[in-house]
Coordinates of C-alpha atoms in Angstrom, one line a residue:
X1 CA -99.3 -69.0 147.7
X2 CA -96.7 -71.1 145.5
X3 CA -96.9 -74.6 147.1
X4 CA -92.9 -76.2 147.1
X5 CA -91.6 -79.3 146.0
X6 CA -89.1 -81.1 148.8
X7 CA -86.4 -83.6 147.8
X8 CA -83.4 -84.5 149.7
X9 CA -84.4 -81.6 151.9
X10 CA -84.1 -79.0 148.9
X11 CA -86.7 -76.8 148.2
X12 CA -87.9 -76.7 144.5
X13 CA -90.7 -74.1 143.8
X14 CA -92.6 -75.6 141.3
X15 CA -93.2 -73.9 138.0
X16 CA -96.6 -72.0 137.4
X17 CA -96.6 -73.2 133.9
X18 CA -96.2 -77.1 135.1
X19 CA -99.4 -77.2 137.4
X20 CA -102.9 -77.8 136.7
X21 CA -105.2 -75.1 137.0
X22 CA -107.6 -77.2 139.0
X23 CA -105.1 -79.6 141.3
X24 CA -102.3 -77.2 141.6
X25 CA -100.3 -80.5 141.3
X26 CA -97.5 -80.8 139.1
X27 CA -99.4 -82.2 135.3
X28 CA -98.5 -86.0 134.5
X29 CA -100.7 -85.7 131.4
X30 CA -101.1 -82.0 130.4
X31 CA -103.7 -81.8 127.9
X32 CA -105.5 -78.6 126.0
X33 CA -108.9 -77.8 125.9
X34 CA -110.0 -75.7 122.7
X35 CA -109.7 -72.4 124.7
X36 CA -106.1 -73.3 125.0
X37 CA -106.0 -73.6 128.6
X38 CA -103.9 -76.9 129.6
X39 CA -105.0 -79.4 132.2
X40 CA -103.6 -82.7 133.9
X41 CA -105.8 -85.0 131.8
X42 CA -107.3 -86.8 134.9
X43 CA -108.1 -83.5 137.0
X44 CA -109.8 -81.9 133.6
X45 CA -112.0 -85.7 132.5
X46 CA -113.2 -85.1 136.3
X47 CA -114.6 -81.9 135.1
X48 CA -116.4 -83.0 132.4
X49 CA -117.9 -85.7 133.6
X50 CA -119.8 -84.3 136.0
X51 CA -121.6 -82.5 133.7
X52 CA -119.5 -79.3 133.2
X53 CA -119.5 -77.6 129.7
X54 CA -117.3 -74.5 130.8
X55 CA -113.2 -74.0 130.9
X56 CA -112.4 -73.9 134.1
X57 CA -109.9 -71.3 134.0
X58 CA -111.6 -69.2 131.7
X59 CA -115.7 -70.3 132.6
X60 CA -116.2 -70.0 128.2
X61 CA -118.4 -72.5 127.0
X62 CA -116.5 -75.0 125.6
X63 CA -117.7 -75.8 121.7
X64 CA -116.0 -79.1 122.0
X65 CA -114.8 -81.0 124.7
X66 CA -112.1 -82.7 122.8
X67 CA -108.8 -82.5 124.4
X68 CA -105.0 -82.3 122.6
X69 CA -101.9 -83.6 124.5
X70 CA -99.8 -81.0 125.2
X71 CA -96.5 -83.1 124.2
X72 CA -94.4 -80.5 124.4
X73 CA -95.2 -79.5 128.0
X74 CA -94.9 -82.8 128.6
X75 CA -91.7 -83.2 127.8
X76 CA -90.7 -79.8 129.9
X77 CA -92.4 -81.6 133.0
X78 CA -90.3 -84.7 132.3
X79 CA -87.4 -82.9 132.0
X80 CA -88.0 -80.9 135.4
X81 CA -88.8 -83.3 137.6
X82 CA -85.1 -85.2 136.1
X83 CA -83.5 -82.1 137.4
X84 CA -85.7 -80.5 139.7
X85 CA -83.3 -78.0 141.2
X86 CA -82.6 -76.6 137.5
X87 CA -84.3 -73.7 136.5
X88 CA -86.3 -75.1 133.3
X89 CA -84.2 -73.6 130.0
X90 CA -85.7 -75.8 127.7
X91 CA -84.4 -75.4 124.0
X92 CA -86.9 -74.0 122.2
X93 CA -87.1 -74.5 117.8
X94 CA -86.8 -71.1 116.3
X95 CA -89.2 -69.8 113.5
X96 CA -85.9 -69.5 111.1
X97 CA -85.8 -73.5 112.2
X98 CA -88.7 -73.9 111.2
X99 CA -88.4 -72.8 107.9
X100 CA -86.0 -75.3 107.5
X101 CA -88.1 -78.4 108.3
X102 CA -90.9 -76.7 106.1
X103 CA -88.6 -76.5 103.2
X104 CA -87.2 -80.4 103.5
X105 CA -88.2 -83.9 103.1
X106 CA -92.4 -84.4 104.6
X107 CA -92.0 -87.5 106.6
X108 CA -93.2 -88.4 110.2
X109 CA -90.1 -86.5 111.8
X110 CA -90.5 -83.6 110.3
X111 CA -94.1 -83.2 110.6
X112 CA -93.9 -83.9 114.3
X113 CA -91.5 -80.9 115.1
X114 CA -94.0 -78.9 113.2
X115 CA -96.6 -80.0 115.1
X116 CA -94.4 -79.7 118.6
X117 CA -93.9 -76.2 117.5
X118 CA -97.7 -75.0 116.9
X119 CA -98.4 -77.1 120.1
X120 CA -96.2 -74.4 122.3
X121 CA -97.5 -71.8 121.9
X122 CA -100.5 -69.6 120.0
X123 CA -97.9 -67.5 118.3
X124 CA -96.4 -70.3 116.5
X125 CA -99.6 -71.9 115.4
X126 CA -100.0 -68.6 113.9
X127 CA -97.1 -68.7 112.1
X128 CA -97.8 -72.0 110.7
X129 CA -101.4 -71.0 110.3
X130 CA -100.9 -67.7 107.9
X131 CA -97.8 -69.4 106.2
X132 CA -98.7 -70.2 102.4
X133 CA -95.5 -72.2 101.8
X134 CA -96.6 -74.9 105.1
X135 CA -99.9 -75.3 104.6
X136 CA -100.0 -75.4 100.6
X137 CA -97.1 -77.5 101.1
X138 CA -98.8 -80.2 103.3
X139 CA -102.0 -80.0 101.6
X140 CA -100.4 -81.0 98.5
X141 CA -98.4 -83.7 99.9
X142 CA -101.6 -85.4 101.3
X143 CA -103.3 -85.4 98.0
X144 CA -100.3 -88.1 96.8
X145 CA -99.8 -89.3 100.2
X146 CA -100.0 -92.9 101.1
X147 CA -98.7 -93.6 104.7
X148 CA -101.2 -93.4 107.3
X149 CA -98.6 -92.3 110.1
X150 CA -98.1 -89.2 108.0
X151 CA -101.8 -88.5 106.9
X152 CA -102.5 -88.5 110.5
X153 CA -100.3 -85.7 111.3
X154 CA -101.6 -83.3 108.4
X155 CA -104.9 -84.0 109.6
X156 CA -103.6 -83.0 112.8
X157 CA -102.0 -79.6 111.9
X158 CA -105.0 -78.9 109.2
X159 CA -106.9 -79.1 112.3
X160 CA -105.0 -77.1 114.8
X161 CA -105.6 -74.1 112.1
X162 CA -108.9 -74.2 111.2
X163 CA -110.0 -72.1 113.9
X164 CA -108.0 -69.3 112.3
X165 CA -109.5 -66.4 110.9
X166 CA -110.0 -67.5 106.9
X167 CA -108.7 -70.6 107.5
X168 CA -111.7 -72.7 106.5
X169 CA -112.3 -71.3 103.1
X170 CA -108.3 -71.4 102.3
X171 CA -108.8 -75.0 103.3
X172 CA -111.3 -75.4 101.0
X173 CA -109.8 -74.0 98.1
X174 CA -106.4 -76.1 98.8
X175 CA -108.7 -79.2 99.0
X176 CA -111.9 -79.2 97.2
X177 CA -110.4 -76.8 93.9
X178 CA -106.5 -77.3 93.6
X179 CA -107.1 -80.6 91.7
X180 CA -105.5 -82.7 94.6
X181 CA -107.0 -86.0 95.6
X182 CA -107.2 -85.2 98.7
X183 CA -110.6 -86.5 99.8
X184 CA -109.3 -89.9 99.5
X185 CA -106.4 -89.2 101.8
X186 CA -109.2 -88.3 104.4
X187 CA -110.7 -91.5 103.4
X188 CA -108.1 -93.8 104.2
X189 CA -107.7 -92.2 107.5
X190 CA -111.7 -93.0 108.5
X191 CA -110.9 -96.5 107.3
X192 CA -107.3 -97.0 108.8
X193 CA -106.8 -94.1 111.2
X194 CA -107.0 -93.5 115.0
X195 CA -109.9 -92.6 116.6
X196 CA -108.7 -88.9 117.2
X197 CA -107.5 -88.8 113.8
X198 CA -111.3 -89.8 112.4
X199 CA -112.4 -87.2 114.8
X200 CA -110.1 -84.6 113.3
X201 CA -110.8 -85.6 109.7
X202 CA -114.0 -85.3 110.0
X203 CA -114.0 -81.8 111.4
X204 CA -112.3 -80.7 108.8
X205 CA -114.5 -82.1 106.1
X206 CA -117.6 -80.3 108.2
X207 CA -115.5 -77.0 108.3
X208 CA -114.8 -76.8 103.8
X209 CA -118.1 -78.0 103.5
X210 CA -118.9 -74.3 103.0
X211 CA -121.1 -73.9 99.9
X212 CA -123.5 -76.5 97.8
X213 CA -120.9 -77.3 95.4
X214 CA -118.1 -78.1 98.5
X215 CA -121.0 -80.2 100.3
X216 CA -121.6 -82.0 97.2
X217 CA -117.8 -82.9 96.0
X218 CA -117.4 -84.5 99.7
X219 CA -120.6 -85.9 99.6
X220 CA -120.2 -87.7 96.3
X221 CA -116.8 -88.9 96.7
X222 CA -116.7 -92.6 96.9
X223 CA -116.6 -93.9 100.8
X224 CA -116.7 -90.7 102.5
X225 CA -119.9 -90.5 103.1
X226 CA -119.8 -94.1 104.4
X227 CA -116.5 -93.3 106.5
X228 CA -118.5 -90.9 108.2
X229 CA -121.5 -92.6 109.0
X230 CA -119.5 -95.3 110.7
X231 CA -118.1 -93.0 112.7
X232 CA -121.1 -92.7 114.4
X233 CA -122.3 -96.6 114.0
X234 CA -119.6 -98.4 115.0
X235 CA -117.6 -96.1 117.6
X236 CA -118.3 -95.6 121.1
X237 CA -116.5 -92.6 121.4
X238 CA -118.7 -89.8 122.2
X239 CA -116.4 -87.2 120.3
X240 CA -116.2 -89.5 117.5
X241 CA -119.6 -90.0 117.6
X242 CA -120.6 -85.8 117.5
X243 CA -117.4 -85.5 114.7
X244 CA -119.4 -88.0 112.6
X245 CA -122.7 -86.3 112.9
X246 CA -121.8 -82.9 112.4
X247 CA -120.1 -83.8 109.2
X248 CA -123.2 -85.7 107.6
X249 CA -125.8 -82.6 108.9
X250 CA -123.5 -80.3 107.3
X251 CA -123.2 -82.4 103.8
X252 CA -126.5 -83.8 103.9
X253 CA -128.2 -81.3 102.1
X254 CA -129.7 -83.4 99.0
X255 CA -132.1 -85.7 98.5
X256 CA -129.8 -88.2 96.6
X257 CA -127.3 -88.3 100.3
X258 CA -130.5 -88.5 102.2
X259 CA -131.4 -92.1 100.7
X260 CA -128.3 -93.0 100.8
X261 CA -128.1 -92.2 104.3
X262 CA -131.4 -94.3 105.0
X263 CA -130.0 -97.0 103.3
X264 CA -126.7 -97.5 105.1
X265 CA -129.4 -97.5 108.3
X266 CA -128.8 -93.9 110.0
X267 CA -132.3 -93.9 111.5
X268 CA -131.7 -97.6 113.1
X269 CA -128.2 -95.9 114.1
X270 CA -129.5 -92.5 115.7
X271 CA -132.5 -94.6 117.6
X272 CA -129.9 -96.3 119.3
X273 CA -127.7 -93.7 120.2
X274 CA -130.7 -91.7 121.4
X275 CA -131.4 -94.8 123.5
X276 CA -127.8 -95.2 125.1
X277 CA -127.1 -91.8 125.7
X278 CA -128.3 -90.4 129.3
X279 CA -129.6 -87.1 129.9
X280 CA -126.1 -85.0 131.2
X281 CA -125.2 -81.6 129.8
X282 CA -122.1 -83.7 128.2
X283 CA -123.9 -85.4 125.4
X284 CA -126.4 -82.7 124.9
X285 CA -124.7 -81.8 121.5
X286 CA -124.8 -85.4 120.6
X287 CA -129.0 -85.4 121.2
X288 CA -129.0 -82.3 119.2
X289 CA -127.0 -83.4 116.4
X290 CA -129.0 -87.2 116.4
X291 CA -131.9 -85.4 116.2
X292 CA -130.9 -83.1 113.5
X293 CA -130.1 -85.6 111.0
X294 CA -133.5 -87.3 112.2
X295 CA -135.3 -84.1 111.1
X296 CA -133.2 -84.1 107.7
X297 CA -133.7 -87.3 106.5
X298 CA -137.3 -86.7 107.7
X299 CA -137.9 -84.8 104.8
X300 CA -138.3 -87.6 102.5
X301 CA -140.9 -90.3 102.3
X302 CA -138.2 -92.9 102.9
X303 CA -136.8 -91.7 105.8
X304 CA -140.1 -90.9 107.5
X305 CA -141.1 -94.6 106.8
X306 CA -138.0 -95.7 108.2
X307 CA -138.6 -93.4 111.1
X308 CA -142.2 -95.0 111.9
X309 CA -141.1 -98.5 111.2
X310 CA -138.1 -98.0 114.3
X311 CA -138.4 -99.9 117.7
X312 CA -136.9 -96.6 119.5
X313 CA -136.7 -93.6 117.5
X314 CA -140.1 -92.2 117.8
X315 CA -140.4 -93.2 121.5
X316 CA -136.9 -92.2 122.3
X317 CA -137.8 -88.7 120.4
X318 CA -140.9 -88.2 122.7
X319 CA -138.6 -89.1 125.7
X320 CA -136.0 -86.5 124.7
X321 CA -138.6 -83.4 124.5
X322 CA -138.1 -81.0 127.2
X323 CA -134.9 -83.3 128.4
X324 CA -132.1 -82.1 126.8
X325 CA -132.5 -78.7 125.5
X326 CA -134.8 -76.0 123.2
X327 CA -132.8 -77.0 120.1
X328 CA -133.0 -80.6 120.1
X329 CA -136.9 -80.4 121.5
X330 CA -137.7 -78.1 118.2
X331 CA -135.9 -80.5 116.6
X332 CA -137.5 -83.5 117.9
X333 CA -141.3 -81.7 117.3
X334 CA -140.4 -81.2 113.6
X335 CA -140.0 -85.3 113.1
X336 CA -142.7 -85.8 115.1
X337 CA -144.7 -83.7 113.4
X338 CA -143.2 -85.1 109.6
X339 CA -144.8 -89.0 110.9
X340 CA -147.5 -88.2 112.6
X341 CA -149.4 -84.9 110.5
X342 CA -147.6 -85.0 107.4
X343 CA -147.7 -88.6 106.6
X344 CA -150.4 -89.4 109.0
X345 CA -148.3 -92.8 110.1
X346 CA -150.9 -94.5 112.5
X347 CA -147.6 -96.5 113.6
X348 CA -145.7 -93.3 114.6
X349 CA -149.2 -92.3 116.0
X350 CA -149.9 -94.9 118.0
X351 CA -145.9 -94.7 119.5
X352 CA -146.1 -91.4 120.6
X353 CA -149.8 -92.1 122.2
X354 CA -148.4 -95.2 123.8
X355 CA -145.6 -92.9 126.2
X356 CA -147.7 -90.0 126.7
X357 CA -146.4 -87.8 123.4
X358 CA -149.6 -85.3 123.7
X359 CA -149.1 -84.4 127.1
X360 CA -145.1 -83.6 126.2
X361 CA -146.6 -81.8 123.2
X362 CA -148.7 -79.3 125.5
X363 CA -146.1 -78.9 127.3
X364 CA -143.6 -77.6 124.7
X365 CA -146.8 -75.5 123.5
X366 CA -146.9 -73.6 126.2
X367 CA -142.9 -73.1 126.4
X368 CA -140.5 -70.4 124.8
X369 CA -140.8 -72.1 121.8
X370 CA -140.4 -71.1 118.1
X371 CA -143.9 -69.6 116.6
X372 CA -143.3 -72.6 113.9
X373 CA -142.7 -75.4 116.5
X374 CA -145.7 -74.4 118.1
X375 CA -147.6 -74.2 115.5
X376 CA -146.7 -77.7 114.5
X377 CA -147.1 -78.8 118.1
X378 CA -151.5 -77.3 117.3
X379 CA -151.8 -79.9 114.6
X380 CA -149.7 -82.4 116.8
X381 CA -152.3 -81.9 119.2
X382 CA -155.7 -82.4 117.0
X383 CA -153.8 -85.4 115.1
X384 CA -153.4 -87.7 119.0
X385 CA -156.1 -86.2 120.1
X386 CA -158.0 -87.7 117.4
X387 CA -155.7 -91.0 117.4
X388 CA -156.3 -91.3 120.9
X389 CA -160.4 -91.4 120.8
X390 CA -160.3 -93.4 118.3
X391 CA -157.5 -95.8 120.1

């Protein structure tokens, strides 16, 4: 039943639209989830932090628990509760005003209406979305643009379509093969942007990086690579911190961005995040990601050094096996197996010896593992076995 809003002894019923899903209270900070489903901000952290991974409204797993204001919700809300016995009319910006704004000046106005107007509703981020004149349009005002306000809000509509059907690859053309410099448009925004705008950029950069050639123009473009990284070493921000790995794990696929990785210090970077981050169903993408790019760089002699040398990573790896989930265990086998079989590290044996490692190792033998993880897991076993007599 419709709960009722008293003031003055008036009755108001209380818009459906204006409550949250979970409270039933009237939203003071609507925000979206990327199912589209819109929550009071504080009712919908709530959620997540206690371990959720599931829209509420809809139970789908959520692929990202980033959350969008809803501004222009917010602005309905405000208005309603100003005049509470109105019935909310709120003037809505037609699609043949739209057109207008897409066709004038780009500034930070004008972008924000567009913005408002894919905010309200799926049908107008559609429009926007399969428009060739907007998005062609924007994309080739960021490749000259220089104000950061306005970079922000590109990165913020380029995002809002990318989940789109084709919208990735028509992404990628307009950005990695019109000739535009846009790259360093994203750049400026990891240096000098918000931490939601870093997040978005860096989506975006891990959503064109679709082919070898695409991962390699990001990847070789001066600072990005770095932009990214720091992402993940200097923010605390667990979404910033997943943005920034995804991005690298889908661009690091040479040897060449490897070492460079190594060299800026990931392996120091993803041992501490592996040891800061608890065990919750929250951060279990950020375990999997860490230990992704732990099992890429792994490939090379350099980053399995770097591996073995760590304080944490190797014993932080052990600790995660069986912890967090089957993906980031496989993962964590495969590095464990890189230092301690293939380069035959007596440091990285002696870690895993020191907290148990062989007796996690049987254990993941014997669970609904991959046929390769267990088979690395056999000569994981002979390899401590044989440390540990010796030890």
């Amino acid at each position: 039943m419709m709960r009722e809003k008293r003031r003055e002894n008036l009755c108001v019923t209380v818009p459906t639209l204006f409550r949250c899903p979970i409270s039933m209270d009237v939203m003071k900070s609507p925000v979206s989830l990327c199912t589209g489903v819109t929550y009071d901000r504080s009712s919908i952290e709530k959620w997540l932090s206690l371990g959720h991974n599931t829209c509420p409204a809809t139970m789908q797993t959520l692929l990202s628990a980033h959350t969008t204001p809803n501004l222009n919700l917010r602005r309905l809300i405000h208005l309603w509760l100003s005049h509470p016995d109105s019935s909310p009319a709120p003037p809505s910006t037609s699609k043949r005003q739209i057109r207008e704004v897409v066709k004038g000046a780009v500034n930070c106005d004008s972008l924000s209406k567009i913005v408002d107007f894919m905010k309200a509703s799926e049908e107008n981020l559609k429009f926007i979305a399969f428009s060739d004149d907007a998005v062609s349009k924007y994309v080739e005002f960021f490749g000259n643009c220089k104000e950061i306000e306005v970079c922000e809000l590109i990165v913020e509509l380029l995002d809002m379509i990318l989940s789109e059907n084709g919208a990735k690859e028509r992404l990628n053309s307009l950005i990695l093969k019109s000739g535009k410099d846009c790259l360093s448009s994203f750049l400026s925004v990891l240096r000098e942007g918000s931490v939601k705008s870093k997040i978005k950029s860096a989506r975006i950069l891990e959503s064109i990086a679709v082919d070898s050639e695409s991962q390699r123009k990001i990847a070789e473009k001066e600072g990005i690579l770095y932009g990214l990284y720091s992402l993940i070493a200097m923010e605390k921000d667990r979404l910033a911190i997943q943005a920034g790995l995804t991005a690298l794990l889908a661009i690091s696929t040479s040897r060449p961005v490897r070492k460079e990785l190594i060299l800026f210090g990931i392996v120091k970077t993803v041992g501490e995040i592996l040891s800061s981050f608890d065990f919750s169903i929250t951060v279990r993408a950020v375990i999997e990601k860490a230990l992704g790019i732990l099992e890429t760089v792994a490939t090379c002699t350099e980053g399995r050094e770097a591996i073995s040398e760590d304080e944490k990573c190797v014993v932080e790896i052990v600790k995660r096996l069986m912890k967090c989930s089957n993906v980031a265990t496989e993962h964590g086998i495969t590095v464990i197996w890189s230092v301690c079989c293939l380069s035959r590290d007596p440091t990285a044996q002696e870690k895993v010896t020191k907290v148990n490692g062989l007796t996690k190792v049987l254990l993941v033998m014997q669970s609904d593992c991959s046929a390769g993880t267990r088979q690395m897991c056999r000569e994981l076993v002979k390899v401590l076995k044989s440390y540990g007599q010796v030890w």
